CSV table of C-alpha atoms in Angstrom, one decimal:
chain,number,residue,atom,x,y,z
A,154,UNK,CA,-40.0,-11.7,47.3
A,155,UNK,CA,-40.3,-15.7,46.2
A,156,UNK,CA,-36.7,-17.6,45.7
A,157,UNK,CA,-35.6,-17.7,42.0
A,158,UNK,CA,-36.4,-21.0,40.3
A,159,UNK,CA,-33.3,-23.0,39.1
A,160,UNK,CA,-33.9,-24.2,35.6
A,161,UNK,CA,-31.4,-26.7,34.2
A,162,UNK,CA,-31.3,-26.5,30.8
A,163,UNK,CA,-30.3,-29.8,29.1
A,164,UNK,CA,-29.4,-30.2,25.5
A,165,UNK,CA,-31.5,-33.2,25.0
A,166,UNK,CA,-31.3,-37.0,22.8
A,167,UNK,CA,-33.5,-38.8,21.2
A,168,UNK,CA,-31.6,-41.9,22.9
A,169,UNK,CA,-34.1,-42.0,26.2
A,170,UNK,CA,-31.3,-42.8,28.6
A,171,UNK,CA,-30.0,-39.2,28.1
A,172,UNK,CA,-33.6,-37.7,29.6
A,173,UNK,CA,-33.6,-40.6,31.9
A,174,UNK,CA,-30.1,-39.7,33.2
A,175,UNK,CA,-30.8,-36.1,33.6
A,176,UNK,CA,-34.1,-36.6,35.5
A,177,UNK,CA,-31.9,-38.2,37.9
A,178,UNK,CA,-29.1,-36.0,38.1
A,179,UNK,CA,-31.8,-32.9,38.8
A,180,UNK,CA,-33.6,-35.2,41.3
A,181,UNK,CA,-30.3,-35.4,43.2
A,182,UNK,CA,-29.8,-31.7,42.9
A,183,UNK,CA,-33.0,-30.9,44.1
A,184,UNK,CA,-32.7,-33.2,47.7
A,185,UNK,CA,-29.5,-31.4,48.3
A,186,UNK,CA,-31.5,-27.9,48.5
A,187,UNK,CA,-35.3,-28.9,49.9
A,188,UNK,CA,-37.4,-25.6,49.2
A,189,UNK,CA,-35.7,-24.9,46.2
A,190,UNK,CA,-38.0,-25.5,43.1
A,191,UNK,CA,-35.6,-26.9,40.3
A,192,UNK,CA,-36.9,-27.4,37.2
A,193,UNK,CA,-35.9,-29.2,33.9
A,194,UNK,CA,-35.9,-28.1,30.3
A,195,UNK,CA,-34.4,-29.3,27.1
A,196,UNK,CA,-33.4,-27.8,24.2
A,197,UNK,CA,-34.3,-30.0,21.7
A,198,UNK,CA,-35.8,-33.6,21.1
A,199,UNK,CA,-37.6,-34.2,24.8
A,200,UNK,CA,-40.2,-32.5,26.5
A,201,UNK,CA,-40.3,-30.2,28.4
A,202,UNK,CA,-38.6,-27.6,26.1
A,203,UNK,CA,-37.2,-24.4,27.4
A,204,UNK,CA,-40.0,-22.2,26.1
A,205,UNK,CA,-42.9,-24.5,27.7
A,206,UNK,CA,-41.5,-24.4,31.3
A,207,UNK,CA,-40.9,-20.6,31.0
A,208,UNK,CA,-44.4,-20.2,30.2
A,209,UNK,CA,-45.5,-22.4,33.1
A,210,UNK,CA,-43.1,-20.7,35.2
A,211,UNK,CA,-44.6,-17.1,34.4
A,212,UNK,CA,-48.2,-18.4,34.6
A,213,UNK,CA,-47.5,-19.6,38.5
A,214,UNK,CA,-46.2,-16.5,39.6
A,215,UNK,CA,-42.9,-17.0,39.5
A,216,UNK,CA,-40.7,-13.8,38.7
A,217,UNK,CA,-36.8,-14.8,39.2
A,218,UNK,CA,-35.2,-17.9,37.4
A,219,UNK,CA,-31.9,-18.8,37.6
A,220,UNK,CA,-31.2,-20.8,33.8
A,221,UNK,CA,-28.3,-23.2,34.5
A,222,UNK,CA,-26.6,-25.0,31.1
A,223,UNK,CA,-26.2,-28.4,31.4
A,224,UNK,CA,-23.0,-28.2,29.6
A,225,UNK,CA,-19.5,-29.1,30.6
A,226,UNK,CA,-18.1,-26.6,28.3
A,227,UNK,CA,-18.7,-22.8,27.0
A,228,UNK,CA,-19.3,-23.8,23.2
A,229,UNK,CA,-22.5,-23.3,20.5
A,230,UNK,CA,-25.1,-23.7,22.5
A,231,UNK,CA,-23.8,-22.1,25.7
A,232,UNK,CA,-23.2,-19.4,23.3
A,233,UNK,CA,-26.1,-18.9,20.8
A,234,UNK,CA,-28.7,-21.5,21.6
A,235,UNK,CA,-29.4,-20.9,25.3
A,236,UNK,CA,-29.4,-16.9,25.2
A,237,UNK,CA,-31.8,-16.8,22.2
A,238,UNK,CA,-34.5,-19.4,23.6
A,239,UNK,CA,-33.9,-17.3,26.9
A,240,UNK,CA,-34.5,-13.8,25.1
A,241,UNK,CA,-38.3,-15.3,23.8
A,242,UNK,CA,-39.2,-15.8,27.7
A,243,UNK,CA,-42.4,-14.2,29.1
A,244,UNK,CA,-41.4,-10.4,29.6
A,245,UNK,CA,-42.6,-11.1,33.1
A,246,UNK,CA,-39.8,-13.6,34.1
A,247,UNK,CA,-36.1,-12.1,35.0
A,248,UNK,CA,-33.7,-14.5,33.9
A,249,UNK,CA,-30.4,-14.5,34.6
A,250,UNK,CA,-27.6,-17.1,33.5
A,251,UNK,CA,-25.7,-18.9,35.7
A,252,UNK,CA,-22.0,-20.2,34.4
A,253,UNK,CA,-21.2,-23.4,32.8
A,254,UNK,CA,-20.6,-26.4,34.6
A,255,UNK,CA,-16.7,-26.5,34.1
A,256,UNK,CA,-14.1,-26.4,34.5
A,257,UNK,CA,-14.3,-27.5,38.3
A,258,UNK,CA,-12.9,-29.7,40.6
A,259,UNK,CA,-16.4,-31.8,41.2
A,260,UNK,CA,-16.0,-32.7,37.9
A,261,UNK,CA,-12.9,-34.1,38.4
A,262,UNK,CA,-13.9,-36.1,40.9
A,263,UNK,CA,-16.4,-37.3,39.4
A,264,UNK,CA,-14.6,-38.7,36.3
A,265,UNK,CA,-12.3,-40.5,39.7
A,266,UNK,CA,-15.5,-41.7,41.2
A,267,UNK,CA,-16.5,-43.2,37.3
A,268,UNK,CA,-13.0,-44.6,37.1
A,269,UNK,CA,-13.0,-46.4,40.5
A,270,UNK,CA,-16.0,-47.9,39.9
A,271,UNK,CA,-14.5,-49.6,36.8
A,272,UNK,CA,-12.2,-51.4,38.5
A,273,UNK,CA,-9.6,-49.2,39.3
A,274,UNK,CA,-7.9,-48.4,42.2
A,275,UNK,CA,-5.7,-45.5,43.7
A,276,UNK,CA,-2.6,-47.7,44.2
A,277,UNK,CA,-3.1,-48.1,40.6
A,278,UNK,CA,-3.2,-44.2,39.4
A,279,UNK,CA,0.5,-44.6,39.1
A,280,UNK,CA,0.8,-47.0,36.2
A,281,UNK,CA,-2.7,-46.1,34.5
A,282,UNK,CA,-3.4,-43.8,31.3
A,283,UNK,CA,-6.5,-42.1,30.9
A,284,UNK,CA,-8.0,-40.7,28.0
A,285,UNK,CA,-11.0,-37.9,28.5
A,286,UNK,CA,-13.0,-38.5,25.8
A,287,UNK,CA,-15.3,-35.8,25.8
A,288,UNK,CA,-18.4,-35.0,22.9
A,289,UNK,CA,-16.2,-33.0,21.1
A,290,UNK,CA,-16.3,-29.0,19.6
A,291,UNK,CA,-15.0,-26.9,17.1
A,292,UNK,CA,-14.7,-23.8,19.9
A,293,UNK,CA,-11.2,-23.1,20.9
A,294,UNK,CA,-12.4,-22.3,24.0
A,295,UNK,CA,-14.6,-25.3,24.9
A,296,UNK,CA,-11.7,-27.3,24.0
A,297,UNK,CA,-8.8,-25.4,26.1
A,298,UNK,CA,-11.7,-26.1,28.9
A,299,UNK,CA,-11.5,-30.1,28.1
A,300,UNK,CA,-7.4,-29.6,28.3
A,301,UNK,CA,-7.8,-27.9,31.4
A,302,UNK,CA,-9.7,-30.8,32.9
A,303,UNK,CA,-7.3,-33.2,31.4
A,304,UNK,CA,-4.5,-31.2,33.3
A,305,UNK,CA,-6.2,-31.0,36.3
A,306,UNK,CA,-6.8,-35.0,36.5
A,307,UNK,CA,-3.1,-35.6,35.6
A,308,UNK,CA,-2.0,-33.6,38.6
A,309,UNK,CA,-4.1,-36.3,40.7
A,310,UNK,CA,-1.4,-38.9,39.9
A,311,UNK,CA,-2.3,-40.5,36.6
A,312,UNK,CA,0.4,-41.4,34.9
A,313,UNK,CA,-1.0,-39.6,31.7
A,314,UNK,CA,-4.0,-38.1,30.6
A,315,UNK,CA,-4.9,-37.4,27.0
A,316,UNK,CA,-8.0,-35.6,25.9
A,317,UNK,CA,-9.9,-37.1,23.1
A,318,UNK,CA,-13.3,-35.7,21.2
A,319,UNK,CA,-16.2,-38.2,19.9
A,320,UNK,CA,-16.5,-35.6,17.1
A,321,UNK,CA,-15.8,-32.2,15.7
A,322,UNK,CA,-12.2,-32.5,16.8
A,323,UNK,CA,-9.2,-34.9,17.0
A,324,UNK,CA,-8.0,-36.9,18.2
A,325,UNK,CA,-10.2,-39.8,17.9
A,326,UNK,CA,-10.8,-42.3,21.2
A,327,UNK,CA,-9.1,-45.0,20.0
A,328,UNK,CA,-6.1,-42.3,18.5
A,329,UNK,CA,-5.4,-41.7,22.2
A,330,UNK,CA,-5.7,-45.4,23.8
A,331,UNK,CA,-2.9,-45.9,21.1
A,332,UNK,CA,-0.8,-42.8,21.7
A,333,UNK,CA,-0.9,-44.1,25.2
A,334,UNK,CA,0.1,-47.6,24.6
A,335,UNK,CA,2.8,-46.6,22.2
A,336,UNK,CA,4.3,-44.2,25.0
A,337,UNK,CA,5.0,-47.2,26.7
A,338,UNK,CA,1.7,-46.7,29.7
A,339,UNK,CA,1.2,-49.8,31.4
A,340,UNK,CA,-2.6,-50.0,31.8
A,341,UNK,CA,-5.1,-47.6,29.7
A,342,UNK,CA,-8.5,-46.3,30.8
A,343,UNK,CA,-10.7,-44.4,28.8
A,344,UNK,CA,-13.0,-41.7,31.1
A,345,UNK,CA,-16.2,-40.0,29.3
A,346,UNK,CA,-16.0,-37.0,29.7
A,347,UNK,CA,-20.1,-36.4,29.0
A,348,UNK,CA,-23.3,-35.9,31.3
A,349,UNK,CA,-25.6,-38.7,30.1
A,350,UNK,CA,-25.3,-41.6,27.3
A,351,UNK,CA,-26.4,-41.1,23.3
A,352,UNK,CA,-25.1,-41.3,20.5
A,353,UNK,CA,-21.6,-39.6,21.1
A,354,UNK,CA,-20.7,-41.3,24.3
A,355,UNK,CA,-21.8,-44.5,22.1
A,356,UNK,CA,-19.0,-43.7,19.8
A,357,UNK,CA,-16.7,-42.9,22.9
A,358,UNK,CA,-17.5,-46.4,23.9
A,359,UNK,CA,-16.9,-48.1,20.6
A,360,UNK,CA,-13.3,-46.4,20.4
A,361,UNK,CA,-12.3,-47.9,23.6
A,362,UNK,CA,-12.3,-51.4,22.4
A,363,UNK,CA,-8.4,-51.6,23.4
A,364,UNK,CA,-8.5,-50.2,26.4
A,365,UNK,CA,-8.2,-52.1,29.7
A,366,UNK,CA,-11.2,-50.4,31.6
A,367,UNK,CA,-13.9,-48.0,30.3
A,368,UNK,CA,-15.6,-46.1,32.7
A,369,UNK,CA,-19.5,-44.6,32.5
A,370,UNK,CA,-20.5,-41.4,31.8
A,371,UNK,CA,-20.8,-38.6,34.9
A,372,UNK,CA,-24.5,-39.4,35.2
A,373,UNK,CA,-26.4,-38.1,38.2
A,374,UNK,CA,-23.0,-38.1,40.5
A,375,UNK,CA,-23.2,-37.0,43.7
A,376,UNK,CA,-20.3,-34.6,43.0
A,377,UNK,CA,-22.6,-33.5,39.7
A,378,UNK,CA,-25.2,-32.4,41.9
A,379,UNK,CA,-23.7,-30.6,44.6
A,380,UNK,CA,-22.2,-28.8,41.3
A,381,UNK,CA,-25.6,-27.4,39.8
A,382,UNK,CA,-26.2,-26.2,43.2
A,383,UNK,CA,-23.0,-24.5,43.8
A,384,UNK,CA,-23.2,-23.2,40.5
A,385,UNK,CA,-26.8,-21.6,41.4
A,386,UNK,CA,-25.0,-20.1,44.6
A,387,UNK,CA,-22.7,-18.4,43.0
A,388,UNK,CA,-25.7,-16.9,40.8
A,389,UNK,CA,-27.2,-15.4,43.9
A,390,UNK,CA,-23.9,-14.5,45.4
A,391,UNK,CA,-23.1,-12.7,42.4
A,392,UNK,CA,-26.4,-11.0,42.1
A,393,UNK,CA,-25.9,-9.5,45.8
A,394,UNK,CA,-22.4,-8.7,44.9
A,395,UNK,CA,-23.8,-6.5,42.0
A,396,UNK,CA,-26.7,-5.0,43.8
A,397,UNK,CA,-24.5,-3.8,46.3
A,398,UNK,CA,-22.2,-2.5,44.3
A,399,UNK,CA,-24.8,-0.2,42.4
A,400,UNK,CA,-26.1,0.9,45.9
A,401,UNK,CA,-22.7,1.7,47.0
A,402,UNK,CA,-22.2,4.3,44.0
């Protein structure tokens, strides 16, 4: 039996950085696991979409595929989108889903490794605010996922951390940079909390305009791409779990 195929499924810009940034994050996924084919799809606005690489996947043979969301969060189109571009796949392929990328502690590293790189430092966690300033959703749970992740980066040693949403929700970017300054915190940073650059992480940028450092999106992370893989293994590891579990009875 051939390995399954892992097919990151990207939402997609028409800004080219965002394809650009997630060609790079799959190429760094794919040298952490050589043999593994990994392929990339997006849901809208770039090529290759979802339903062309499932067709190319099922014309070369291939029978398992392991469809990982390029989302940090379970919201629409973790929800609706994905499954029903999924359920139109070739009848020959067997897809199964593998989890959202969050919450998880690789992204929380990453969003340090963004923040260091902006000029931070750990001796300065201490005295420094940070605002997560993700996309934004209307999904209760997508955003009790971003709180999470802001929870999870306070216990780091921040000082404060704030969530703050480009859209859909509030507050706004600059809302929280303000919040922060008027609780009294010494030194603001405002961390993206968003894969690749567009339009949204554009706004995010804008709305940091009074902070003291703004640091980049996650972008093709080291931390990022050991995550699709793990993500993947715990596909497989669940598959084996089930198998055996329906053997067993």
């Amino acid at each position: 039996m051939s390995a399954p195929v892992l097919l990151v499924i990207a939402h997609g810009s028409r800004d080219p950085r965002h394809a650009a940034t997630v060609h790079a994050l799959v190429r760094r996924a794919r040298a952490l696991r050589p043999g593994l084919r990994v392929e990339t799809a997006f849901l809208d606005f770039n090529l290759p979409s979802v339903p062309g690489v499932l067709d190319r996947l099922a014309a070369d043979g291939v029978r398992d595929v392991v469809a990982l969301p390029l989302l940090l969060t379970r919201a629409f189109h973790a929800k609706a989108d994905i499954p029903a571009v999924l359920g139109q796949a070739p009848p020959a392929l067997r897809i199964r889903r593998a989890e959202v990328l969050g919450p998880s502690p690789l992204l929380v590293a990453t969003v340090e490794r963004r923040l260091y790189e902006a000029g931070l430092t750990p001796g300065e966690k201490s005295s420094t605010g940070v605002v997560l300033a993700s996309a934004g959703s209307t999904d209760p749970e997508a955003i009790a996922a971003i709180a999470e992740t802001a929870r999870e980066l306070r216990r780091t040693g921040w000082c404060s951390v704030r969530p703050a949403f480009a859209s859909a929700s509030l507050p706004r970017t600059e809302d929280a940079v303000r919040a922060l300054r008027a609780d009294g915190v010494r030194r603001v940073a405002v961390a993206p909390y968003v894969i690749a650059p567009g339009r949204l992480p554009d706004r995010i940028a804008a709305g940091s305009a009074e902070a003291d450092h703004l640091a980049d999106v996650l972008g093709p992370s080291p931390e990022l791409a050991r995550l699709l893989i793990e993500r993947f293994e715990q596909n497989l590891a669940s598959r084996v779990e089930n198998l055996a579990t329906r053997a067993a009875g």
